[in-house]
PDB file of C-alpha atoms in Angstrom:
ATOM      1  CA  UNK A   1     145.391 109.777 151.270  1.00 37.00           C
ATOM      2  CA  UNK A   2     144.074 112.416 148.752  1.00 39.00           C
ATOM      3  CA  UNK A   3     145.818 112.924 145.549  1.00 40.00           C
ATOM      4  CA  UNK A   4     145.850 116.459 143.904  1.00 45.00           C
ATOM      5  CA  UNK A   5     146.129 117.197 140.329  1.00 46.00           C
ATOM      6  CA  UNK A   6     149.677 117.565 140.486  1.00 46.00           C
ATOM      7  CA  UNK A   7     150.503 114.564 142.329  1.00 49.00           C
ATOM      8  CA  UNK A   8     151.635 111.439 140.006  1.00 52.00           C
ATOM      9  CA  UNK A   9     151.678 107.939 140.843  1.00 46.00           C
ATOM     10  CA  UNK A  10     154.019 105.426 139.195  1.00 46.00           C
ATOM     11  CA  UNK A  11     152.375 104.531 135.850  1.00 47.00           C
ATOM     12  CA  UNK A  12     149.591 107.329 136.067  1.00 51.00           C
ATOM     13  CA  UNK A  13     147.955 108.158 132.972  1.00 52.00           C
ATOM     14  CA  UNK A  14     148.200 111.735 131.850  1.00 52.00           C
ATOM     15  CA  UNK A  15     150.603 112.775 134.478  1.00 61.00           C
ATOM     16  CA  UNK A  16     152.871 115.277 132.669  1.00 89.00           C
ATOM     17  CA  UNK A  17     154.753 118.219 133.798  1.00 93.00           C
ATOM     18  CA  UNK A  18     156.387 121.087 131.804  1.00 94.00           C
ATOM     19  CA  UNK A  19     159.495 123.450 132.513  1.00 94.00           C
ATOM     20  CA  UNK A  20     158.947 127.090 132.641  1.00 95.00           C
ATOM     21  CA  UNK A  21     160.328 127.691 129.187  1.00 93.00           C
ATOM     22  CA  UNK A  22     158.187 124.797 127.567  1.00 93.00           C
ATOM     23  CA  UNK A  23     155.234 126.880 129.197  1.00 95.00           C
ATOM     24  CA  UNK A  24     155.998 130.149 128.165  1.00 94.00           C
ATOM     25  CA  UNK A  25     156.723 128.737 124.327  1.00 92.00           C
ATOM     26  CA  UNK A  26     153.200 127.270 124.680  1.00 93.00           C
ATOM     27  CA  UNK A  27     151.853 130.717 125.838  1.00 94.00           C
ATOM     28  CA  UNK A  28     153.653 132.902 123.173  1.00 93.00           C
ATOM     29  CA  UNK A  29     152.457 130.393 120.431  1.00 90.00           C
ATOM     30  CA  UNK A  30     148.791 131.087 121.642  1.00 91.00           C
ATOM     31  CA  UNK A  31     149.913 135.123 121.225  1.00 92.00           C
ATOM     32  CA  UNK A  32     150.354 135.685 124.858  1.00 94.00           C
ATOM     33  CA  UNK A  33     153.478 137.891 125.169  1.00 95.00           C
ATOM     34  CA  UNK A  34     155.289 137.007 128.456  1.00 96.00           C
ATOM     35  CA  UNK A  35     158.855 136.365 129.535  1.00 96.00           C
ATOM     36  CA  UNK A  36     160.055 133.526 131.449  1.00 96.00           C
ATOM     37  CA  UNK A  37     160.863 135.756 134.691  1.00 97.00           C
ATOM     38  CA  UNK A  38     157.298 137.386 134.004  1.00 97.00           C
ATOM     39  CA  UNK A  39     155.853 133.785 134.101  1.00 97.00           C
ATOM     40  CA  UNK A  40     157.617 132.710 137.051  1.00 96.00           C
ATOM     41  CA  UNK A  41     156.457 135.467 139.064  1.00 96.00           C
ATOM     42  CA  UNK A  42     153.073 135.005 137.939  1.00 97.00           C
ATOM     43  CA  UNK A  43     152.985 131.435 139.179  1.00 97.00           C
ATOM     44  CA  UNK A  44     154.290 132.695 142.377  1.00 94.00           C
ATOM     45  CA  UNK A  45     151.767 135.266 142.798  1.00 94.00           C
ATOM     46  CA  UNK A  46     148.829 132.411 142.037  1.00 94.00           C
ATOM     47  CA  UNK A  47     148.127 134.243 138.505  1.00 96.00           C
ATOM     48  CA  UNK A  48     148.268 130.901 136.539  1.00 97.00           C
ATOM     49  CA  UNK A  49     146.161 128.198 138.223  1.00 96.00           C
ATOM     50  CA  UNK A  50     147.838 125.351 136.093  1.00 96.00           C
ATOM     51  CA  UNK A  51     151.214 125.759 137.856  1.00 97.00           C
ATOM     52  CA  UNK A  52     152.592 126.018 141.494  1.00 95.00           C
ATOM     53  CA  UNK A  53     155.403 128.028 142.609  1.00 94.00           C
ATOM     54  CA  UNK A  54     157.485 126.493 145.684  1.00 92.00           C
ATOM     55  CA  UNK A  55     160.292 128.220 147.586  1.00 87.00           C
ATOM     56  CA  UNK A  56     162.848 126.110 148.805  1.00 87.00           C
ATOM     57  CA  UNK A  57     165.952 128.077 148.716  1.00 89.00           C
ATOM     58  CA  UNK A  58     165.466 128.681 145.282  1.00 90.00           C
ATOM     59  CA  UNK A  59     162.141 128.729 143.553  1.00 90.00           C
ATOM     60  CA  UNK A  60     160.803 125.523 141.796  1.00 94.00           C
ATOM     61  CA  UNK A  61     157.827 125.152 139.626  1.00 95.00           C
ATOM     62  CA  UNK A  62     155.569 122.302 138.784  1.00 95.00           C
ATOM     63  CA  UNK A  63     153.358 123.112 135.835  1.00 96.00           C
ATOM     64  CA  UNK A  64     150.678 120.879 134.583  1.00 95.00           C
ATOM     65  CA  UNK A  65     150.535 120.137 130.876  1.00 94.00           C
ATOM     66  CA  UNK A  66     146.919 119.141 131.046  1.00 93.00           C
ATOM     67  CA  UNK A  67     145.883 122.044 133.089  1.00 95.00           C
ATOM     68  CA  UNK A  68     147.780 124.455 130.936  1.00 96.00           C
ATOM     69  CA  UNK A  69     145.975 122.965 127.791  1.00 95.00           C
ATOM     70  CA  UNK A  70     142.457 123.645 129.369  1.00 95.00           C
ATOM     71  CA  UNK A  71     143.566 127.285 130.686  1.00 96.00           C
ATOM     72  CA  UNK A  72     144.728 128.083 127.166  1.00 95.00           C
ATOM     73  CA  UNK A  73     141.527 126.507 125.596  1.00 94.00           C
ATOM     74  CA  UNK A  74     139.294 128.782 127.906  1.00 95.00           C
ATOM     75  CA  UNK A  75     141.535 132.018 127.886  1.00 93.00           C
ATOM     76  CA  UNK A  76     142.150 132.075 124.160  1.00 91.00           C
ATOM     77  CA  UNK A  77     138.996 130.184 123.096  1.00 91.00           C
ATOM     78  CA  UNK A  78     141.005 127.766 120.846  1.00 84.00           C
ATOM     79  CA  UNK A  79     141.818 124.190 121.862  1.00 90.00           C
ATOM     80  CA  UNK A  80     145.649 123.687 121.876  1.00 87.00           C
ATOM     81  CA  UNK A  81     147.762 120.563 121.928  1.00 91.00           C
ATOM     82  CA  UNK A  82     150.859 121.212 123.935  1.00 91.00           C
ATOM     83  CA  UNK A  83     152.731 118.288 122.497  1.00 91.00           C
ATOM     84  CA  UNK A  84     152.076 119.472 118.987  1.00 90.00           C
ATOM     85  CA  UNK A  85     153.437 122.894 120.027  1.00 89.00           C
ATOM     86  CA  UNK A  86     156.480 121.537 121.562  1.00 87.00           C
ATOM     87  CA  UNK A  87     157.203 119.725 118.751  1.00 87.00           C
ATOM     88  CA  UNK A  88     156.946 122.239 116.218  1.00 83.00           C
ATOM     89  CA  UNK A  89     158.992 124.875 118.530  1.00 75.00           C
ATOM     90  CA  UNK A  90     161.726 122.240 119.020  1.00 73.00           C
ATOM     91  CA  UNK A  91     161.704 121.401 115.272  1.00 69.00           C
ATOM     92  CA  UNK A  92     162.253 125.200 114.682  1.00 67.00           C
ATOM     93  CA  UNK A  93     165.051 125.378 116.655  1.00 60.00           C
ATOM     94  CA  UNK A  94     166.855 122.601 115.496  1.00 54.00           C
ATOM     95  CA  UNK A  95     166.741 124.081 111.773  1.00 43.00           C
TER      96      UNK A  95
END
């Protein structure tokens, strides 16, 4: 059986996914102007290699945190820690 980067096994290390909203928050933090609908359409069109879009009656998305971090580092040129971004964004939303 071949395991892809998006598949997870119980107890797998580093297997973490994000919601569309979390991914968009990270992209915005990095200075990319984008909305959730625009991001989701880009995923379906294959624009973002760190995410998969699946049509099964409705749109479903699988977004790899590890691949998003790598993509942002390549695209923006700075290493970005998604966990720290999400923590900062969530803290600001609670204030």
